[in-house]
PDB file of C-alpha atoms in Angstrom:
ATOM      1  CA  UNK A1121       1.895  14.242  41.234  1.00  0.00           C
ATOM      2  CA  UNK A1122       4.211  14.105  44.088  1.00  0.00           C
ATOM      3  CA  UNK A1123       6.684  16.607  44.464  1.00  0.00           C
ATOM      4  CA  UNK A1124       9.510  16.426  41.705  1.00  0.00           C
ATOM      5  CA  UNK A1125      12.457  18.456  40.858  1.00  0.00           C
ATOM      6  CA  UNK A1126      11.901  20.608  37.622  1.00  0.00           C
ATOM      7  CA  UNK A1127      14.778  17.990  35.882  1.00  0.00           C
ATOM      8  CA  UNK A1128      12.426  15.035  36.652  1.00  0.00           C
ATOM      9  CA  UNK A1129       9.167  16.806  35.645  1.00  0.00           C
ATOM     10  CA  UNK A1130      11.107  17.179  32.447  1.00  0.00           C
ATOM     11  CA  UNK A1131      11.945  13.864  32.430  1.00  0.00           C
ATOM     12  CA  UNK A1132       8.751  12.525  32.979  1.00  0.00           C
ATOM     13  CA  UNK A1133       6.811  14.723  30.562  1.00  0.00           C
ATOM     14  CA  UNK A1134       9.684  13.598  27.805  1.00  0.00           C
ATOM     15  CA  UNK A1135       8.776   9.888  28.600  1.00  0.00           C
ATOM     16  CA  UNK A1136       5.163  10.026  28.426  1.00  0.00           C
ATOM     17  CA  UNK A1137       5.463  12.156  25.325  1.00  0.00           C
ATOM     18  CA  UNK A1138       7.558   9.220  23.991  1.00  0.00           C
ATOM     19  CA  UNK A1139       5.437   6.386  25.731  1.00  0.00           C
ATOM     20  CA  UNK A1140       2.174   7.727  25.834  1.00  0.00           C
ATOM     21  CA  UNK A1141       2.044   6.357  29.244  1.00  0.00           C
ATOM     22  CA  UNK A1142       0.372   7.730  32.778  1.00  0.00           C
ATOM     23  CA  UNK A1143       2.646  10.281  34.382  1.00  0.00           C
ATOM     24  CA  UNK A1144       2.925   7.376  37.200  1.00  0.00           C
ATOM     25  CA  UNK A1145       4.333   4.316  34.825  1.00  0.00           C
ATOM     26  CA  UNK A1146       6.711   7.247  33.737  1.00  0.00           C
ATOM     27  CA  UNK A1147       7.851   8.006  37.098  1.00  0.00           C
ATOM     28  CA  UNK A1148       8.391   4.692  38.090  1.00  0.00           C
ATOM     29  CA  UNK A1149      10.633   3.555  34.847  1.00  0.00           C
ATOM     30  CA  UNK A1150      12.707   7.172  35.652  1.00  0.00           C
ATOM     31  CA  UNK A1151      12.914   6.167  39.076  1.00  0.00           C
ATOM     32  CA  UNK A1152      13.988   2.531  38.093  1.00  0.00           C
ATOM     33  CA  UNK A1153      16.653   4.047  35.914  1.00  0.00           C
ATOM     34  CA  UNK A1154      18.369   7.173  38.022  1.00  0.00           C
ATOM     35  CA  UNK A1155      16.351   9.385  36.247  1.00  0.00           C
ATOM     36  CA  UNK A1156      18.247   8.496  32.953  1.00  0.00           C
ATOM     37  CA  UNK A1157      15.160   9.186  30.669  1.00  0.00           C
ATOM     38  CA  UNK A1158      16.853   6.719  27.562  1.00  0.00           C
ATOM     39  CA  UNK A1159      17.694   3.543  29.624  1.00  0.00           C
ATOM     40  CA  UNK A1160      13.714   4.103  31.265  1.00  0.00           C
ATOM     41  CA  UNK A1161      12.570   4.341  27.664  1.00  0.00           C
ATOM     42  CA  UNK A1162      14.707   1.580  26.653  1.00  0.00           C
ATOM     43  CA  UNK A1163      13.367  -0.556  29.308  1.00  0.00           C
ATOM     44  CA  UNK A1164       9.668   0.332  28.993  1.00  0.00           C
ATOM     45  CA  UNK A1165       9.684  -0.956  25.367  1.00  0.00           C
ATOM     46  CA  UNK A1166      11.728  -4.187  26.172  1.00  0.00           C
ATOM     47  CA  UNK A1167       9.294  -4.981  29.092  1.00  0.00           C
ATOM     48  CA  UNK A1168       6.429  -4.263  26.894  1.00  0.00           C
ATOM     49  CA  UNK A1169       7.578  -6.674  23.676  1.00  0.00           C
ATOM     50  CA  UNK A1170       8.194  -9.699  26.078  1.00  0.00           C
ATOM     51  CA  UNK A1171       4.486 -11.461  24.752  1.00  0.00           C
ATOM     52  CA  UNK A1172       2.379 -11.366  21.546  1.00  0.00           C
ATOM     53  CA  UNK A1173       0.319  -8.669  23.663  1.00  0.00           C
ATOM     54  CA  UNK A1174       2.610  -6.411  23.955  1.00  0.00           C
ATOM     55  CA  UNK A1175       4.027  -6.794  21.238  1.00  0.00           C
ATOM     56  CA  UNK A1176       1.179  -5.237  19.924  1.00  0.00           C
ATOM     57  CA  UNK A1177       1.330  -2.312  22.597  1.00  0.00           C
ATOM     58  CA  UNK A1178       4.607  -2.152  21.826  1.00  0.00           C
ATOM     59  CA  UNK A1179       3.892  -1.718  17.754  1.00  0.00           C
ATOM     60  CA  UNK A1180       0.829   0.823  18.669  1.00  0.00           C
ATOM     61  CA  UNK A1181       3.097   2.974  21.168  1.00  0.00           C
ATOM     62  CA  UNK A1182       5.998   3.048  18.568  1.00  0.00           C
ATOM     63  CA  UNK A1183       3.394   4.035  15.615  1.00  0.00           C
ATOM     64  CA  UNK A1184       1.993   6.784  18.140  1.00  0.00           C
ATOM     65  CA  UNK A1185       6.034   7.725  18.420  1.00  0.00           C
ATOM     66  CA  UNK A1186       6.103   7.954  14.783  1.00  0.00           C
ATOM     67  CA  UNK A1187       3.517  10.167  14.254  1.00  0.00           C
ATOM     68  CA  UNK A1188       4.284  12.749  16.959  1.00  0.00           C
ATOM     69  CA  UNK A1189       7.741  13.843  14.426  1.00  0.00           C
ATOM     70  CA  UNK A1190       6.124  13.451  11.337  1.00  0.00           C
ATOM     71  CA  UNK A1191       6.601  17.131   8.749  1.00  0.00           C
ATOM     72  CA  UNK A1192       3.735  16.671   6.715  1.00  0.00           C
ATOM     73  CA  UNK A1193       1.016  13.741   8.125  1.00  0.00           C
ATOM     74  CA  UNK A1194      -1.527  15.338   5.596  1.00  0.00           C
ATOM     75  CA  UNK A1195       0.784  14.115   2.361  1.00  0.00           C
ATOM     76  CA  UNK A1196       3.286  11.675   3.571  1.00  0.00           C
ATOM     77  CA  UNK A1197       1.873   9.982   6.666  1.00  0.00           C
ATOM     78  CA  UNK A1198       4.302   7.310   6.656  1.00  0.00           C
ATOM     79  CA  UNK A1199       7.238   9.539   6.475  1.00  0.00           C
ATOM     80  CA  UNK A1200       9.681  11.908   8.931  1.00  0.00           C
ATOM     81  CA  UNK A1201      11.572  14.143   7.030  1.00  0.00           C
ATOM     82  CA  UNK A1202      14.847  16.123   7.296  1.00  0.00           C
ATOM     83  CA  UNK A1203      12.945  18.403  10.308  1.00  0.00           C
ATOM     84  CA  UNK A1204      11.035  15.791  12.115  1.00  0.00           C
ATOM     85  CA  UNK A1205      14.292  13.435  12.095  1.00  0.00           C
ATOM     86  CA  UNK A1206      16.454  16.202  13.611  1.00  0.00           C
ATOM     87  CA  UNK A1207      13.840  16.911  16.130  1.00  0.00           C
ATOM     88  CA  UNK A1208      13.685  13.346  17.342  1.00  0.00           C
ATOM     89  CA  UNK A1209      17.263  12.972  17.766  1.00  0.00           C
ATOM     90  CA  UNK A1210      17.605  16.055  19.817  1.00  0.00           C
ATOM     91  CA  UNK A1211      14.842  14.994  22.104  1.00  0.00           C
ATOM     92  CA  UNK A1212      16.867  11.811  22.361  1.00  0.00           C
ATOM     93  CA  UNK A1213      19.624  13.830  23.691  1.00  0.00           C
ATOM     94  CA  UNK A1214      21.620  13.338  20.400  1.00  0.00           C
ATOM     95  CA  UNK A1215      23.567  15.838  18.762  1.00  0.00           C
ATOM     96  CA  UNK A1216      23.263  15.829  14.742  1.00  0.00           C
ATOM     97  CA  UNK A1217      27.240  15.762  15.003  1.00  0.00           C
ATOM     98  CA  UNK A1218      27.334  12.561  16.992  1.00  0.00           C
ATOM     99  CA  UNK A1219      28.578   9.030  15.398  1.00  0.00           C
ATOM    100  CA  UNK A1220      26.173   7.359  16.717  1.00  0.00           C
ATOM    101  CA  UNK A1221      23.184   9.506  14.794  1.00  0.00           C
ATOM    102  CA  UNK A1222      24.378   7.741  11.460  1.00  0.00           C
ATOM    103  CA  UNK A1223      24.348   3.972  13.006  1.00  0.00           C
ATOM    104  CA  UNK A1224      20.491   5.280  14.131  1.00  0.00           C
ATOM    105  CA  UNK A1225      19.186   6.120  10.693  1.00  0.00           C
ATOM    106  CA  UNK A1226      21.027   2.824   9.510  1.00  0.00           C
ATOM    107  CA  UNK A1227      19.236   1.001  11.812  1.00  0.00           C
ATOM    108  CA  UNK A1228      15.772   2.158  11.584  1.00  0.00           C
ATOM    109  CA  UNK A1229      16.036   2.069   7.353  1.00  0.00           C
ATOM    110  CA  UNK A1230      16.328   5.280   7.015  1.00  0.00           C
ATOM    111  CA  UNK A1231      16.351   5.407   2.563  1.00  0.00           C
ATOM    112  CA  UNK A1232      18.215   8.831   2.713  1.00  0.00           C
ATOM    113  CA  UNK A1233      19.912  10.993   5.037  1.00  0.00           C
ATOM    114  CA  UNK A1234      17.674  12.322   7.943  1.00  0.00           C
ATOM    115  CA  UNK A1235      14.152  10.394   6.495  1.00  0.00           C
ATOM    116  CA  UNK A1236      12.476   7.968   8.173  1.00  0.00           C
ATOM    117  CA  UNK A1237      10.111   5.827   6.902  1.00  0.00           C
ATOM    118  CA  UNK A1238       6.884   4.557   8.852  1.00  0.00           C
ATOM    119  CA  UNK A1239       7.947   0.658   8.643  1.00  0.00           C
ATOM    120  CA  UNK A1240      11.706   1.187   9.291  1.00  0.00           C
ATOM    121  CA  UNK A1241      11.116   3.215  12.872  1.00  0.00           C
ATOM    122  CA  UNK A1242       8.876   0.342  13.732  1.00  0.00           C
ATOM    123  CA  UNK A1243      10.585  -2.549  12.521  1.00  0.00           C
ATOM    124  CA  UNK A1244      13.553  -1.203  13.630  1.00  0.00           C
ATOM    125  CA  UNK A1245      13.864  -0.326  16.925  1.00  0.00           C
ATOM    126  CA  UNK A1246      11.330  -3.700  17.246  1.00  0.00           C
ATOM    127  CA  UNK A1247      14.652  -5.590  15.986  1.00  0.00           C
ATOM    128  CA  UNK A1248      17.281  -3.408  18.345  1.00  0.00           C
ATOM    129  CA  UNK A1249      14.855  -4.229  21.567  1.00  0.00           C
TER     130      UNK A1249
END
């Protein structure tokens, strides 16, 4: 890896844990983007839902998403609960005080405060690209 600041090497470890991509498609989004980890994430998704390909990619990556926040993948594999959902947000660089955390859950289905279902992550942020 060339030589980074610590703040990028955070950034870039943050966006391949979101992405699941090589620590090089990570630094070029960042780069892309000033270093602004959510508009590089934002981007990488709405490059990568363009064509019935990646579409697919895009589906699989936000799946693989999913299950990195999940409480309990033994019993409820197609859920985030209370602890997952707060730990997603924060890594999004939300705080749990913010506005815009409630239009989130709204838009990604969310059937009760700070639960996530499998199908409305996907769908949802699919729909918001």
């Amino acid at each position: 890896m060339p030589s980074y600041t610590p703040t990028q090497k955070s950034a870039i470890q943050q966006f391949t844990g979101f992405t699941h991509t090589k620590e090089s498609v990570a630094a070029k989004q960042l780069k892309n983007h000033n270093w602004n980890i959510e508009q590089a994430v934002d981007a990488y998704f709405q490059s990568n839902n363009n064509t019935s390909k990646d579409a697919s990619s895009g589906t699989q990556t936000l799946n693989k998403l999913f299950d990195t926040y999940r409480d309990n993948p033994k019993d409820e594999p197609d859920t985030i609960g209370v602890e997952g959902s707060m730990h997603y947000l924060q890594d999004l660089g939300l705080s749990l005080e913010e506005p815009v955390v409630l239009a989130i859950l709204t838009e990604l289905g969310a059937p009760t405060m700070g639960e996530l279902t499998r199908q409305g992550f996907v769908d949802g942020w699919k729909r918001l690209r």
